[in-house]
Coordinates of N, CA and C in Angstrom, one line a residue:
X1 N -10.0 21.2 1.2 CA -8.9 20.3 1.0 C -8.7 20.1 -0.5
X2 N -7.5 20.1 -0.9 CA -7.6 20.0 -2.3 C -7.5 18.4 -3.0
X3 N -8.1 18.0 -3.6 CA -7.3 17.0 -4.0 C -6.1 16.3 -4.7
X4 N -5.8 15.3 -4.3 CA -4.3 14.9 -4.7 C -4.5 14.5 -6.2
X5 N -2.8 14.9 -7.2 CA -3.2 14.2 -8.7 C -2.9 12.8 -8.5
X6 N -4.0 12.1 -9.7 CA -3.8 10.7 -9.9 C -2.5 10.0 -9.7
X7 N -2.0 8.9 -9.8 CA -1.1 8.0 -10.1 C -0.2 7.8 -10.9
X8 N 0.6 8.4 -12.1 CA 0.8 7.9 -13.0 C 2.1 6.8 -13.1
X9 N 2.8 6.7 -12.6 CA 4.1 5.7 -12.3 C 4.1 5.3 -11.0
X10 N 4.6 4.0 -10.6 CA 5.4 4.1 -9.2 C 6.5 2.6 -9.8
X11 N 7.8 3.1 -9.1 CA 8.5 1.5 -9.3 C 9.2 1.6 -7.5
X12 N 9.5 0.9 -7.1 CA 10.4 0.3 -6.1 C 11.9 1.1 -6.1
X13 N 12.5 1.4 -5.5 CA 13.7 2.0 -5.1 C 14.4 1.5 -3.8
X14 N 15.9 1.7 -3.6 CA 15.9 1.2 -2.2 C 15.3 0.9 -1.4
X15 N 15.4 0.6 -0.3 CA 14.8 0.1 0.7 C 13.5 0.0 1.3
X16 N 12.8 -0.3 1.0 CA 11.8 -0.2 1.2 C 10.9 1.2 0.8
X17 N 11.5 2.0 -0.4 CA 11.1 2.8 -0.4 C 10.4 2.8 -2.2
X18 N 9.2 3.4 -2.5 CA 8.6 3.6 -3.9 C 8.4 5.1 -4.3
X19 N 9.5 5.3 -5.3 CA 9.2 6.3 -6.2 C 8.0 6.8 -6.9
X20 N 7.5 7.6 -6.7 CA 5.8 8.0 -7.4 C 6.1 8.6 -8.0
X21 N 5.2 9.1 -9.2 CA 5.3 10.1 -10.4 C 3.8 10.4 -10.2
X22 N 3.3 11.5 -10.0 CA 1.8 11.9 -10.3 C 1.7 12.4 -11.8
X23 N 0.3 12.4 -12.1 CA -0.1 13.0 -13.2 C 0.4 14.4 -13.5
X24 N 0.4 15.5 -12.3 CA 0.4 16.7 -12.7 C 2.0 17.0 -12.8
X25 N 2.9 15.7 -12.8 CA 4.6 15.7 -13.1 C 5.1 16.0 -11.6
X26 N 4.8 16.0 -10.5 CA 5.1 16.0 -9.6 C 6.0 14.3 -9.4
X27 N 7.1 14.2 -8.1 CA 7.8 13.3 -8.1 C 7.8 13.2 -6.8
X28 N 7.5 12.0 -5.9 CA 7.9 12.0 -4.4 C 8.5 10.7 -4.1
X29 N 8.8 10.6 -2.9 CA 9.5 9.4 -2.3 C 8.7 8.6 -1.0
X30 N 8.3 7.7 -1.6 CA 7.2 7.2 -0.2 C 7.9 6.1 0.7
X31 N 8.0 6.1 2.1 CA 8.8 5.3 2.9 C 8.2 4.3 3.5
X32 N 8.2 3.1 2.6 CA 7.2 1.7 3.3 C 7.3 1.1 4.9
X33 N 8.4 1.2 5.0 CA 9.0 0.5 6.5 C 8.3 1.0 7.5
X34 N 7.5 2.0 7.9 CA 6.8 1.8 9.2 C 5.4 1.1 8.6
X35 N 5.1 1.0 7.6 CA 3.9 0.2 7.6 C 4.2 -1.0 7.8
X36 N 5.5 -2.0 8.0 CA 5.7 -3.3 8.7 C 5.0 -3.5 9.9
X37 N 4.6 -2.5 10.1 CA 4.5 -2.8 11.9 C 3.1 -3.1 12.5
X38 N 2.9 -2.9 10.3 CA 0.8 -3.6 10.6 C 0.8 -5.4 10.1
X39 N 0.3 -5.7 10.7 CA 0.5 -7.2 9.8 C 0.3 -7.7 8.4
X40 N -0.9 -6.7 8.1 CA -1.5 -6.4 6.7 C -0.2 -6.3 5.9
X41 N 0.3 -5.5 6.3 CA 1.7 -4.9 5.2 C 2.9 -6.0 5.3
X42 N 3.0 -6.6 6.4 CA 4.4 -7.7 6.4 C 5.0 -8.6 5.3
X43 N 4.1 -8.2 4.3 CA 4.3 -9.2 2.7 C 5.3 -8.1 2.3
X44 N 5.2 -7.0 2.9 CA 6.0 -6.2 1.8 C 7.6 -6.1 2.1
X45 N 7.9 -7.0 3.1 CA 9.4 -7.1 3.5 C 10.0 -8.0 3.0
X46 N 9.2 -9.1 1.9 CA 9.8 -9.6 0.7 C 10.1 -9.2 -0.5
X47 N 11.6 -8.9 -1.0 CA 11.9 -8.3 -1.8 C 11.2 -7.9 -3.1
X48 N 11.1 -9.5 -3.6 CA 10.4 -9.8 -4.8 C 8.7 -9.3 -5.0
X49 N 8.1 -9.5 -4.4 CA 6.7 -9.0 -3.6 C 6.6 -7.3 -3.5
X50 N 7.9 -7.1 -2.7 CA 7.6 -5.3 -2.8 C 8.0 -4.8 -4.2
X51 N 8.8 -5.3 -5.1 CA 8.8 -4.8 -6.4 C 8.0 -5.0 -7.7
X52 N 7.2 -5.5 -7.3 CA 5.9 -6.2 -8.1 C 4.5 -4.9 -8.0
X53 N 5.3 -4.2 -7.5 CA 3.8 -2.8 -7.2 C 3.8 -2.2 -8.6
X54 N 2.4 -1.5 -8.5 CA 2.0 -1.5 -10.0 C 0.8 -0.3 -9.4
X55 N 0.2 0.8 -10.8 CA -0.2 1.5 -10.2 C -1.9 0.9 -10.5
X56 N -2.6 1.3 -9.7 CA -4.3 0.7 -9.8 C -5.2 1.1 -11.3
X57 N -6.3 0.9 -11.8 CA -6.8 1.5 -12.7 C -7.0 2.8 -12.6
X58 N -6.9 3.7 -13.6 CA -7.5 5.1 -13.3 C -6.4 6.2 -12.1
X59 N -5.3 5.3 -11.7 CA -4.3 5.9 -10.7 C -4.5 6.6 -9.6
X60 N -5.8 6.0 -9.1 CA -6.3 6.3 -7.5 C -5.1 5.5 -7.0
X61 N -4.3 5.3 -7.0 CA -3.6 4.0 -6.1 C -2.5 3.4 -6.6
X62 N -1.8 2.5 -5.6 CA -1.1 1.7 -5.9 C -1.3 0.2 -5.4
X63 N -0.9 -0.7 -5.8 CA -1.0 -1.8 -5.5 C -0.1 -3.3 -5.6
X64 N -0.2 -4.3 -4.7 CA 0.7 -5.2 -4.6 C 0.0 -6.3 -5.4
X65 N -1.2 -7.0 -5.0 CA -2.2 -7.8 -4.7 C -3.4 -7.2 -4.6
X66 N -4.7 -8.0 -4.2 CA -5.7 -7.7 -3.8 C -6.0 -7.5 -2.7
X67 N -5.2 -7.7 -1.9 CA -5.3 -6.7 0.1 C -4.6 -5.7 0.0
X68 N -3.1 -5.4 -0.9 CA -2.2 -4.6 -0.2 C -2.3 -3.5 -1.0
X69 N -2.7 -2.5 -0.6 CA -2.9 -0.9 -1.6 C -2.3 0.2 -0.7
X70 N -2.0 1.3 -1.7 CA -2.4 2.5 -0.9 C -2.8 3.3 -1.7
X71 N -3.7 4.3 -1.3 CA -3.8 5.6 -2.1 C -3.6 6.5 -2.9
X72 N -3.7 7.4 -3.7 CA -2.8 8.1 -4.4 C -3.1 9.6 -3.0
X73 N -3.8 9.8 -2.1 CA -3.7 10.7 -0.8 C -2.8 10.1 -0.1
X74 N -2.8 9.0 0.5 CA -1.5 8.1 1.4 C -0.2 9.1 0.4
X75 N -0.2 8.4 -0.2 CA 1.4 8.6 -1.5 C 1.8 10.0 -1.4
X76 N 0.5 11.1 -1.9 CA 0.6 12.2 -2.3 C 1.4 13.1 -0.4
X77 N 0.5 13.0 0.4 CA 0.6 13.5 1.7 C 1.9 13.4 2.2
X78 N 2.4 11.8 2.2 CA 3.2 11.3 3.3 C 4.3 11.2 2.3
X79 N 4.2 11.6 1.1 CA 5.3 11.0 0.2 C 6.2 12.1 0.3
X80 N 7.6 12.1 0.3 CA 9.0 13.1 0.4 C 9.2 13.2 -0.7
X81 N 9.9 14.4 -0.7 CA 10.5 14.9 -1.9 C 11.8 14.0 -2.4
X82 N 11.9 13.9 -3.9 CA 13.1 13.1 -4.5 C 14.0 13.6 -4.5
X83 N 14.7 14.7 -4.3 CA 16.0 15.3 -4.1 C 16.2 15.1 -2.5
X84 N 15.7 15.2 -2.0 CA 15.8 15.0 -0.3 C 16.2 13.7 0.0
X85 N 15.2 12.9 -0.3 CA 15.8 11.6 -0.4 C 16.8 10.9 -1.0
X86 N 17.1 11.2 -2.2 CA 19.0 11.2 -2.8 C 19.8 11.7 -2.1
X87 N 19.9 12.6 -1.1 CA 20.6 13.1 -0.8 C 21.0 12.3 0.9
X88 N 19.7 11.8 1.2 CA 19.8 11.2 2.5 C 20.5 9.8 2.8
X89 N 20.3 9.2 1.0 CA 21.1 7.7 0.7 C 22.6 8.1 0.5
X90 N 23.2 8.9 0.2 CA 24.1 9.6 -0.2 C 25.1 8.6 0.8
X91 N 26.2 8.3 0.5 CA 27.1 7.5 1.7 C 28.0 9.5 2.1

């Protein structure tokens, strides 16, 4: 398995969704909204709160607080492509 590149950006974008930037210039779209369905995550359905993410030291990660993380493998794996996703908000 190979491993995923570091962290280097992440900001908030529509809906529930966070734009990532990895180190190696790669760009994905990560889709928060089924993680509501953990209780852990339910903070993140406040607007103010979900745009407050920031990426961890060393960019293993992202982060809200001190409970609410994810990965830079969560991000990397499950994260979509950014032209796909412009294209899907598209009216």
């Amino acid at each position: 398995m190979r491993t995923p590149p570091q962290v280097e950006g992440v900001c908030a974008v529509g809906s529930l969704q966070l734009h990532v930037r990895f180190r190696n210039g790669d760009e994905r779209i990560y889709n928060c909204r089924p993680l509501l369905a953990r209780s852990a995550f339910r903070p993140l359905s406040d607007p103010a709160f979900f745009r407050a993410v920031h990426v961890d030291p060393g960019g293993y990660g992202i982060s809200w607080d001190d409970e609410i993380d994810l990965s830079e493998y969560e991000l990397w794996t499950n994260g979509g492509d950014v032209d796909g996703a412009k294209e899907a908000e598209a009216p």
